[in-house]
XYZ file of C-alpha atoms in Angstrom:
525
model
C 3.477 56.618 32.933
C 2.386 53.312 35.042
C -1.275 53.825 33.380
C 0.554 54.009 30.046
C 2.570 50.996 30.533
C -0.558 48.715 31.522
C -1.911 50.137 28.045
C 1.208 48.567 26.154
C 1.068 45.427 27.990
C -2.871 45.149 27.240
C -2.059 46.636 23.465
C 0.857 43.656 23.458
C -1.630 41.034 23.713
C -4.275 41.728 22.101
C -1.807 41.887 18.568
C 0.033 38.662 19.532
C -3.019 36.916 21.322
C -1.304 36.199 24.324
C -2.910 36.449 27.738
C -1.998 39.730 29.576
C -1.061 37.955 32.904
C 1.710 35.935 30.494
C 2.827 39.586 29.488
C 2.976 40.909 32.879
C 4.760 38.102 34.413
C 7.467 38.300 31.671
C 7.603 42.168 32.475
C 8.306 41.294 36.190
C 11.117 38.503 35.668
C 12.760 41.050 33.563
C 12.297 44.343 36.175
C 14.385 41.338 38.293
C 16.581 40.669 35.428
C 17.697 44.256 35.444
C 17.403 45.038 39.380
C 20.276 42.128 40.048
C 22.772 43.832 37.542
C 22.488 47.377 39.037
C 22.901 46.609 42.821
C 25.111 43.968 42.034
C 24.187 42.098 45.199
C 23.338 38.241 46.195
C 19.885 39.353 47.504
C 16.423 37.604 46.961
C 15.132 40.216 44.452
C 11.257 39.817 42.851
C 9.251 42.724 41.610
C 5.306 43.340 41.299
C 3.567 45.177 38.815
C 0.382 46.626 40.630
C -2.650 45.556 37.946
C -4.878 48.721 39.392
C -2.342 51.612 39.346
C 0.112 50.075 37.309
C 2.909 50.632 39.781
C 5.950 48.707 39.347
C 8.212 47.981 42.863
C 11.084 45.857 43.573
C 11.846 44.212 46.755
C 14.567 41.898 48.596
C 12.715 39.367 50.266
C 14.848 37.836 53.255
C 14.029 35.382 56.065
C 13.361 36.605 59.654
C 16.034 34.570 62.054
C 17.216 34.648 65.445
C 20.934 34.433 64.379
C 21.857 35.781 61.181
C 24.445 33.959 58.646
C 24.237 35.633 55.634
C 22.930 38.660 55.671
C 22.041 38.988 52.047
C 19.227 36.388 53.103
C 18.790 36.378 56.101
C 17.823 39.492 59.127
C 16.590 39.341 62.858
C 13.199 40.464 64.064
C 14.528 44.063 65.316
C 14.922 44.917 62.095
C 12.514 42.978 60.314
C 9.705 44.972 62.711
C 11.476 48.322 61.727
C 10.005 47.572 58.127
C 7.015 46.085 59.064
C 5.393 45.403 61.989
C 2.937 42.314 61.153
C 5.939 40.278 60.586
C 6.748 36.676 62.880
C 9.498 34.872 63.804
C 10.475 32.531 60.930
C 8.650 34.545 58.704
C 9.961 36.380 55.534
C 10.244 40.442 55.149
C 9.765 42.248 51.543
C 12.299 44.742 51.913
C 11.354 47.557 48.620
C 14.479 48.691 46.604
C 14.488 52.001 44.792
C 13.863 51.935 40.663
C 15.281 55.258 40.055
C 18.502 54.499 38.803
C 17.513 51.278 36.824
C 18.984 53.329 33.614
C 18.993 52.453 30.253
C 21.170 49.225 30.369
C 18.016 48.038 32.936
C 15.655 48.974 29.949
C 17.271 46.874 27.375
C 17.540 43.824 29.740
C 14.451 44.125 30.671
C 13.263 44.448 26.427
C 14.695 41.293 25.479
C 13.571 39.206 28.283
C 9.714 40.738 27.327
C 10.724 39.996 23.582
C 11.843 36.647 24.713
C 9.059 35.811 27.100
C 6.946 36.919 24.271
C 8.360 34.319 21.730
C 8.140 31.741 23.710
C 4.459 32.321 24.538
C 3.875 32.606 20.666
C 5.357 29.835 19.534
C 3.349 27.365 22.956
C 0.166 29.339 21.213
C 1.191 27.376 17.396
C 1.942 24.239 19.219
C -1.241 24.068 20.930
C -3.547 25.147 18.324
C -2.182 22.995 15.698
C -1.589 20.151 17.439
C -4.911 20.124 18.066
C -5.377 20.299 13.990
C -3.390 17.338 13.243
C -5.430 15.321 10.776
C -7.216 18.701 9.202
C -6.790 19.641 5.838
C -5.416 23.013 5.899
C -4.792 25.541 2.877
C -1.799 27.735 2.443
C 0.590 29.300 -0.819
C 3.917 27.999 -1.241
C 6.279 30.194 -0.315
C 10.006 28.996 -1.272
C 11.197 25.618 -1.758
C 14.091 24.120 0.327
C 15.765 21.143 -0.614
C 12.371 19.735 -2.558
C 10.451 20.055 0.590
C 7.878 22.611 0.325
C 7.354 25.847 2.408
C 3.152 26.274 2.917
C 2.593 29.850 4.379
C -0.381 29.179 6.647
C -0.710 32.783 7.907
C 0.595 32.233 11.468
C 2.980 29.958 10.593
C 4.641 27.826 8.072
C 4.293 24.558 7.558
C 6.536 21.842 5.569
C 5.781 19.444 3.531
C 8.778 17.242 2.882
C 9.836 15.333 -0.050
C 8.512 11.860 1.410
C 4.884 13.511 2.031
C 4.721 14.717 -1.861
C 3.483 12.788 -5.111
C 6.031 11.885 -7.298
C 3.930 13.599 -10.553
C 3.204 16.905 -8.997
C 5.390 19.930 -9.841
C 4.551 23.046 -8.191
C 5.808 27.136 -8.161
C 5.947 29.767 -5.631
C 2.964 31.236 -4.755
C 0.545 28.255 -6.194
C -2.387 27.893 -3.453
C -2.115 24.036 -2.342
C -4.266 21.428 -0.025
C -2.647 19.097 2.567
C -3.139 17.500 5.458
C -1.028 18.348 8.687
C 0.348 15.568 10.076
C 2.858 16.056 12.530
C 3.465 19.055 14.801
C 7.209 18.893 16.397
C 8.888 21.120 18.868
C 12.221 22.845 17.681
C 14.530 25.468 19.654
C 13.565 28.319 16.664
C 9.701 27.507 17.349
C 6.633 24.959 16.101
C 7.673 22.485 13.348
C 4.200 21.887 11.267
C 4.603 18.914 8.758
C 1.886 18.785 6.399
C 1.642 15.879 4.077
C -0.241 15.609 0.238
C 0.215 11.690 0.543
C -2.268 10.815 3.033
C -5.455 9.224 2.854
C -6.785 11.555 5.319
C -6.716 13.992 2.360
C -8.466 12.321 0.710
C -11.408 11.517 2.360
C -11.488 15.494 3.444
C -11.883 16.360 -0.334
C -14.701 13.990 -0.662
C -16.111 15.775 2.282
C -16.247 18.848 0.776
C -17.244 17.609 -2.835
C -20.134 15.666 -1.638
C -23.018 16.966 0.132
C -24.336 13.462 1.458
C -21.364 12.334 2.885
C -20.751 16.182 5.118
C -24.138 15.559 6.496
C -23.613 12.094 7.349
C -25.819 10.077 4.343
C -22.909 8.546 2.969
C -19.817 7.644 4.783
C -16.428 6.749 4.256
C -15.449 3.188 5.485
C -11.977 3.610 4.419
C -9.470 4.804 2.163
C -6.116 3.827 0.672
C -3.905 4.984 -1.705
C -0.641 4.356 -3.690
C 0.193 8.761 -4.164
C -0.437 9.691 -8.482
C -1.163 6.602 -9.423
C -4.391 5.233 -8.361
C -6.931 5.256 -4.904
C -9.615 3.166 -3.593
C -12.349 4.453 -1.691
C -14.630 2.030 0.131
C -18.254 4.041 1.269
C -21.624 2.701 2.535
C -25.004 4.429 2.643
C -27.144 4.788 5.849
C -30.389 5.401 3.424
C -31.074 2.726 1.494
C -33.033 4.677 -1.187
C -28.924 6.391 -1.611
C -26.600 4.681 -4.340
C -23.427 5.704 -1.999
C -21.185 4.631 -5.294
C -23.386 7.289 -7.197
C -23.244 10.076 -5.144
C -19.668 10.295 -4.670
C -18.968 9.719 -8.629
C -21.642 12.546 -9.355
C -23.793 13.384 -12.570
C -21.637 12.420 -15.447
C -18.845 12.040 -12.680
C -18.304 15.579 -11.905
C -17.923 15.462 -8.355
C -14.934 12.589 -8.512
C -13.697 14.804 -11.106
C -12.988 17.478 -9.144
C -11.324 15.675 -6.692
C -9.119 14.124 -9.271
C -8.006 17.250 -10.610
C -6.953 18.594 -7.177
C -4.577 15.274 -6.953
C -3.221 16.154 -10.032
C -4.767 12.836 -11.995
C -4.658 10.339 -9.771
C -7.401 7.798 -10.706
C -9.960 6.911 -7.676
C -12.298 3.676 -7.797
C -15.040 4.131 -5.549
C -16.387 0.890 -3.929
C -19.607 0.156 -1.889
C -18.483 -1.634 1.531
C -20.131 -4.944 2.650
C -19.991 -6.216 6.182
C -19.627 -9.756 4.215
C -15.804 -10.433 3.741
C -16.442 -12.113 0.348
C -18.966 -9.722 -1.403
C -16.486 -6.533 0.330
C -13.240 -8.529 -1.815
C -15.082 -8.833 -4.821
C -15.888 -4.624 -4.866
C -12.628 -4.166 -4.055
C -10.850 -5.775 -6.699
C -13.352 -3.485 -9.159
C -13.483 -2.982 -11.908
C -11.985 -6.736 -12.677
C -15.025 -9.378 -12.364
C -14.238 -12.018 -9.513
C -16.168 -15.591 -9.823
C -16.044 -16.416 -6.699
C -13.848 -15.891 -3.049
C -12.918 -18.544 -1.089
C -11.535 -17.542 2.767
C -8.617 -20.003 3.440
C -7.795 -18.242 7.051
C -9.727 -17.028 9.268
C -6.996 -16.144 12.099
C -4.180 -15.024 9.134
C -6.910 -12.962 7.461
C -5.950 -15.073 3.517
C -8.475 -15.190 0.962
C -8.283 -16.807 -2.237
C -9.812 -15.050 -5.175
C -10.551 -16.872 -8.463
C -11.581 -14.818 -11.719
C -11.773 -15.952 -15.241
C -8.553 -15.867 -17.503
C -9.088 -12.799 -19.518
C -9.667 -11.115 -15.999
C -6.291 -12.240 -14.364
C -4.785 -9.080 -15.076
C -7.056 -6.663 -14.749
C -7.580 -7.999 -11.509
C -4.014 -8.018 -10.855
C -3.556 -4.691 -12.163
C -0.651 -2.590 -13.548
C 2.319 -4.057 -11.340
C 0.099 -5.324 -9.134
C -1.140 -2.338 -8.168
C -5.294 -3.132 -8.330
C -4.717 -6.189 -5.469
C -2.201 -4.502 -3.521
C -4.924 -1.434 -2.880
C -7.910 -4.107 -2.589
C -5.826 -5.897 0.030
C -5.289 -2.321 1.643
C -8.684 -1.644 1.882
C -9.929 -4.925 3.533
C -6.769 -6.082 5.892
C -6.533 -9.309 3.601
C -3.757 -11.248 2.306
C -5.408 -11.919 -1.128
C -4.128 -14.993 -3.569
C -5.491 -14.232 -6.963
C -5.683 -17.068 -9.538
C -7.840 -18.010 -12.893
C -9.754 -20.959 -13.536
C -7.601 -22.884 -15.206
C -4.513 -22.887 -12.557
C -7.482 -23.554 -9.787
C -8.307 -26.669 -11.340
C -5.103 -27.780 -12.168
C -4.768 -26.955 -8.051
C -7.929 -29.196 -7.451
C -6.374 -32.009 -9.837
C -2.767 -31.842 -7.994
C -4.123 -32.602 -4.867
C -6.847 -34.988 -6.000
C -2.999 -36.771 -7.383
C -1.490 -35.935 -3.533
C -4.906 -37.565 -2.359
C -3.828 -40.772 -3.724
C -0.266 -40.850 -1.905
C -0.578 -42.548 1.681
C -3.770 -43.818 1.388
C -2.733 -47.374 1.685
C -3.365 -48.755 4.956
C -0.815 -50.215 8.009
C -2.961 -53.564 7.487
C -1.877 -53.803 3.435
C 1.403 -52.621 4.469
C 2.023 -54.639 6.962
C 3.534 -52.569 9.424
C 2.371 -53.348 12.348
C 0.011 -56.291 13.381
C -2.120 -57.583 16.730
C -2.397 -55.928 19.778
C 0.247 -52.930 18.347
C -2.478 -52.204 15.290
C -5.798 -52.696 17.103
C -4.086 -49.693 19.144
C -2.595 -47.854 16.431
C -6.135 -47.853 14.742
C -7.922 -46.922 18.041
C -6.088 -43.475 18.170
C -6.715 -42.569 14.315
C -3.257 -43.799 12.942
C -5.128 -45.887 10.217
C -3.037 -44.649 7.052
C 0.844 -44.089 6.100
C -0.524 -40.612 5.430
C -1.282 -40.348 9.319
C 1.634 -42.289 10.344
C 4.034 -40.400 8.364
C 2.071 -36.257 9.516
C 3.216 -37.577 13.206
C 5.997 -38.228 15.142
C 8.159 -40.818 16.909
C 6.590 -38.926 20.176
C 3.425 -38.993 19.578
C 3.474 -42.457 18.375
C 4.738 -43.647 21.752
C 1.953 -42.154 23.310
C -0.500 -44.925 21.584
C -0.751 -47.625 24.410
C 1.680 -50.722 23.895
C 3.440 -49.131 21.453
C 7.161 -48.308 23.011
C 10.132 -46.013 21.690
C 11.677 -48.797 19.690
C 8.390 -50.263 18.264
C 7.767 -46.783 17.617
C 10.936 -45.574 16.061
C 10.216 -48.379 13.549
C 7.198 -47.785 12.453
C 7.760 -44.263 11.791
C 10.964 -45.618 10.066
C 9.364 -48.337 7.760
C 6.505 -45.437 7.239
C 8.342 -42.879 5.852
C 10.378 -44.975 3.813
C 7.229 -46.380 2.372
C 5.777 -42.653 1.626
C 9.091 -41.914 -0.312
C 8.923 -44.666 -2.237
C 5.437 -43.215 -3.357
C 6.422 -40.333 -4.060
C 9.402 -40.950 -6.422
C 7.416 -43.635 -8.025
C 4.796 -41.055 -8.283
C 7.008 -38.626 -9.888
C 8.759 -41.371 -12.151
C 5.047 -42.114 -13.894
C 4.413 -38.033 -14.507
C 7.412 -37.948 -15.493
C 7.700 -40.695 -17.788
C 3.888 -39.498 -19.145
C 5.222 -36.378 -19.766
C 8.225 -37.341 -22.024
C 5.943 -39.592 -23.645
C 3.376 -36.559 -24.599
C 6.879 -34.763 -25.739
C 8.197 -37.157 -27.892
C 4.387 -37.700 -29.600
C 4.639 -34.202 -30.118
C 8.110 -34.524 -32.232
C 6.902 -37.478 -33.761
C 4.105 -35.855 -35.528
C 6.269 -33.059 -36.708
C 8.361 -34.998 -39.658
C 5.084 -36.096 -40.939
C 3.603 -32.899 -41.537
C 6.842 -31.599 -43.034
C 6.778 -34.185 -45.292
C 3.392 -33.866 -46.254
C 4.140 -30.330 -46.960
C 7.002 -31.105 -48.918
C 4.848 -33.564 -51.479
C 2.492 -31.002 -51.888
C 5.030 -28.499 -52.708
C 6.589 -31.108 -55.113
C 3.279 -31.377 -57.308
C 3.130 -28.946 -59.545
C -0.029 -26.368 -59.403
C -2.476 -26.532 -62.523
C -1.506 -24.234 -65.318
C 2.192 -23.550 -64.579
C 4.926 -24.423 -66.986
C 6.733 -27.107 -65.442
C 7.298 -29.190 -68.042
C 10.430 -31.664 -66.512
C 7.616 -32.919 -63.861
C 4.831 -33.350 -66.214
C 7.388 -36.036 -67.946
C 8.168 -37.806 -65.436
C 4.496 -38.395 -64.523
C 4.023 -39.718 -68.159
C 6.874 -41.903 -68.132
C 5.745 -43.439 -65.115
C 2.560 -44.112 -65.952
C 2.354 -46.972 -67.853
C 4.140 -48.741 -65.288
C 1.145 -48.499 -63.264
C -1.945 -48.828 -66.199
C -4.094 -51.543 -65.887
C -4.274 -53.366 -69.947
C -7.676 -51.447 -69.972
C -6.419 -48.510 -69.434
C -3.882 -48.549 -72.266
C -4.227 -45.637 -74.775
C -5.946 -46.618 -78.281
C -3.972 -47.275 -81.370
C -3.506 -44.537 -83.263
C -2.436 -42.338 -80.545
C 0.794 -41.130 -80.505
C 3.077 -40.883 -76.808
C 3.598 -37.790 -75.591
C 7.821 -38.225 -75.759
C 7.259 -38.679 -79.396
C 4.728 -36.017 -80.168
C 5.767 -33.423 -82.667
C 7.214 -30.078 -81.328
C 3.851 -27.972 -80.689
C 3.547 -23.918 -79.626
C 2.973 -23.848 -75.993
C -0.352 -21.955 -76.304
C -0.989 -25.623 -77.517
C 0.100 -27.514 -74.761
C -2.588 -29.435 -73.322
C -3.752 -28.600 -69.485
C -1.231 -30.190 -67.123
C -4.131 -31.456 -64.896
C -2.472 -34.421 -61.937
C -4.528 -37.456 -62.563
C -5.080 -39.595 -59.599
C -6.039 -43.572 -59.959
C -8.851 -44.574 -57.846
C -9.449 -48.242 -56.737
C -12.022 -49.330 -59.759
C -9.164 -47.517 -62.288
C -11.029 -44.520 -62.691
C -8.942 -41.346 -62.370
C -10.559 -38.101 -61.420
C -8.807 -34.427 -60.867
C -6.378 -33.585 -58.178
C -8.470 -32.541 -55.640
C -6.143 -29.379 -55.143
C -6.559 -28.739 -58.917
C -10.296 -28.874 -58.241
C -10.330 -26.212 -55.850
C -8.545 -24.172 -57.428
């Protein structure tokens, strides 16, 4: 029977992969478990399970005193010796209790503390072994869905993949095989919490591992990699060969490996980008596939670039809700300030305009004079522009120049600058209503061009009332040479004639020698 139980406790841990000594120690707490509720006593119980024979004891263990107190603890050397004669003063004596008449009630204490024991050394084997995984891509079938997070049966665990850690655009059913990355592992009273997570870049790059040979054996590799989950990705690689396109490789002939990968992230699009140790040239692939002029670095220490592109490329560059900058600013750590050509030079022309303002010098001003401006000039306080970007403080540090001598300056200075400015203002201002109102001003005339030409009746229509008019007029205006010969009769007292006879209602205009010649709107038509 003792070889028998070693057997189970081997048996035991070879099917839940638990060390045998882990088995055997839970086997002993519970043998103690059980021994304190049959002798019902306050005594120092333990037990040992013999790993040779497989014989299980109990024993009391007490302390060997002169004087004893409590006797439960606690015995004197007569006795002590009586059990065993190697024992010392101050020493301790095993004393072995009998495991007859454990019973059955002994037996099922002693079964749940093993089951227990057991538990508990399962779920510190998960823990361990995947919290040692976090950041692996691990692949498991969904097995129920709670609340939208996902259940992913991993085999020796579960895993969960909450709402947060899912793409908006994927839909899945039980029992579809799915990729994701773990994440998190978390320690919970009912056992090992693993959080996996289909959002992360991690997953990303993983996939591209195991679509592309060059980057698993270390050719290519991945610089980094961000993404906004279903919508779009950017993927920044370099090449350690440099006979290997790393751009090429990943995309694959006629883009089958990227392919794949987009199809396992359920559409989301990926740009792949070739990293650049240079801070400008890495920008400009980033913001692919929009074509960048040129990047200008306006911070060094704030990490701000400024990115100018032509104006059919603004938005491409900007992408859909912003979405192509905000990954290219992602990928390189950059603030980045995208703007076309034409609001860059109307930035260069502002502050050529700002330029102008402050320029004047203390001398043509007048502010200050002698000693105080030879000093003033000394320390670099040569415009109002330089006065005014000061202070009263720092003004008083110029030598000869005190608080009150100071305090006006800075006054007088700053009133000065405003006075700039709104007269400034006032003159683009006043330019601008003037452009406005020369806008408005051409608008009546073309109207009423418009209007004569619609007046003038087209060749060949039947407007007769307009044609008379003309007629009537026109003598008015005839020179005496121009007078029609006798014999010809006016057109008012013509005879009534068919209109199939009416002669061509062609708009004579008089030139300076008296010549007419054809409308030229009749001409061209």
């Amino acid at each position: 029977m003792n070889g028998e139980l070693l057997k189970v406790v081997e048996q035991v841990g070879r099917e839940k992969g638990i060390e045998t000594e882990i088995i055997i120690a839970a086997l002993e707490e519970a043998i103690v478990m059980a021994s304190k509720k049959y002798f019902r006593t306050n005594e120092e119980l333990m037990s040992h399970l013999d790993r040779s024979t497989g014989q299980l004891s109990v024993f009391a263990r007490k302390a060997i005193v002169e004087n004893v107190e409590d006797p439960d603890l606690e015995i004197t050397l007569e006795e002590a010796l009586k059990i065993d004669e190697s024992v010392e003063m101050d020493g301790v004596v095993d004393i072995p209790k009998p495991t007859d008449g454990l019973g059955r009630i002994a037996a099922q204490a002693a079964k749940q503390v093993i089951y227990q024991k057991v538990r508990e050394a399962e779920r510190d084997i998960i823990y361990n072994e995947y919290s040692a995984r976090i950041g692996e891509v691990v692949t498991g079938l969904i097995k129920r869905f709670e609340k939208g997070d996902l259940i992913i049966d991993l085999g020796k665990t579960e895993a969960v993949c909450p709402r947060k850690e899912q793409a908006r655009h994927e839909n899945y059913r039980q029992d579809d095989r799915i990729r994701a990355v773990i994440v998190e592992v978390n320690r919970l009273s009912k056992g090992p919490q693993v959080v996996a997570s289909r959002t992360s870049p991690i997953l990303l790059k993983h996939l591209f591992e195991m679509e592309v040979p060059e980057i698993y054996d270390g050719t290519i590799s991945i610089v980094a990699a961000v993404r906004e989950p279903g919508e779009r990705a950017k993927v920044a690689v370099i090449s350690r060969e440099s006979d290997v396109d790393p751009v090429g490789a990943c995309v694959g002939m006629k883009g089958v490996r990227v392919q794949s990968i987009i199809r396992e992230l359920r559409g989301e699009k990926i740009d792949i980008v070739q990293w650049s140790p240079e801070t400008t040239t890495f920008a400009m692939n980033a913001l692919n596939p929009a074509k960048v002029n040129r990047v200008h670095i306006i911070d060094d220490v704030e990490k701000i670039l400024e990115v100018v592109v032509n104006e059919d490329q603004l938005s491409l560059a900007i992408g859909k809700r912003g979405q192509n900058v905000r990954l290219a600013a992602k990928l390189l750590g950059w603030r980045i300030d995208i703007k076309s050509e034409e609001e860059k030079r109307r930035d260069v022309e502002v502050e050529m305009e700002r330029g102008q303002i402050g320029r004047a010098t203390l001398e043509e001003l007048g502010l200050a004079s002698g000693k105080v401006l030879e000093n003033l000039l000394a320390h670099d306080y040569v415009t109002l522009g330089q006065v005014c970007s000061s202070s009263v403080d720092e003004l008083c540090d110029v030598p000869g120049v005190g608080p009150k001598t100071a305090e006006k300056i800075y006054a007088e200075a700053t009133a000065e600058m405003q006075d700039q400015i709104d007269q400034f203002l006032a003159e683009k201002l006043a330019e601008e209503e003037a452009e406005f109102e020369e806008f408005f001003e051409d608008e009546p005339a073309e109207d009423d061009e418009g209007a004569a030409e619609e007046e003038t009746p087209a060749a060949g229509t039947d407007q007769e009332e307009p044609a008379e008019t003309d007629t009537e007029e026109a003598p008015a205006s005839l020179t005496p040479a121009e007078e029609p010969p006798a014999g010809d009769t006016p057109e008012e007292d013509a005879p009534d004639m068919p209109e199939t006879e009416e002669p061509e209602a062609e708009t004579a205009i008089e030139d300076e020698d008296g010549e007419t010649e054809p409308d030229p709107e009749d001409r061209d038509i």
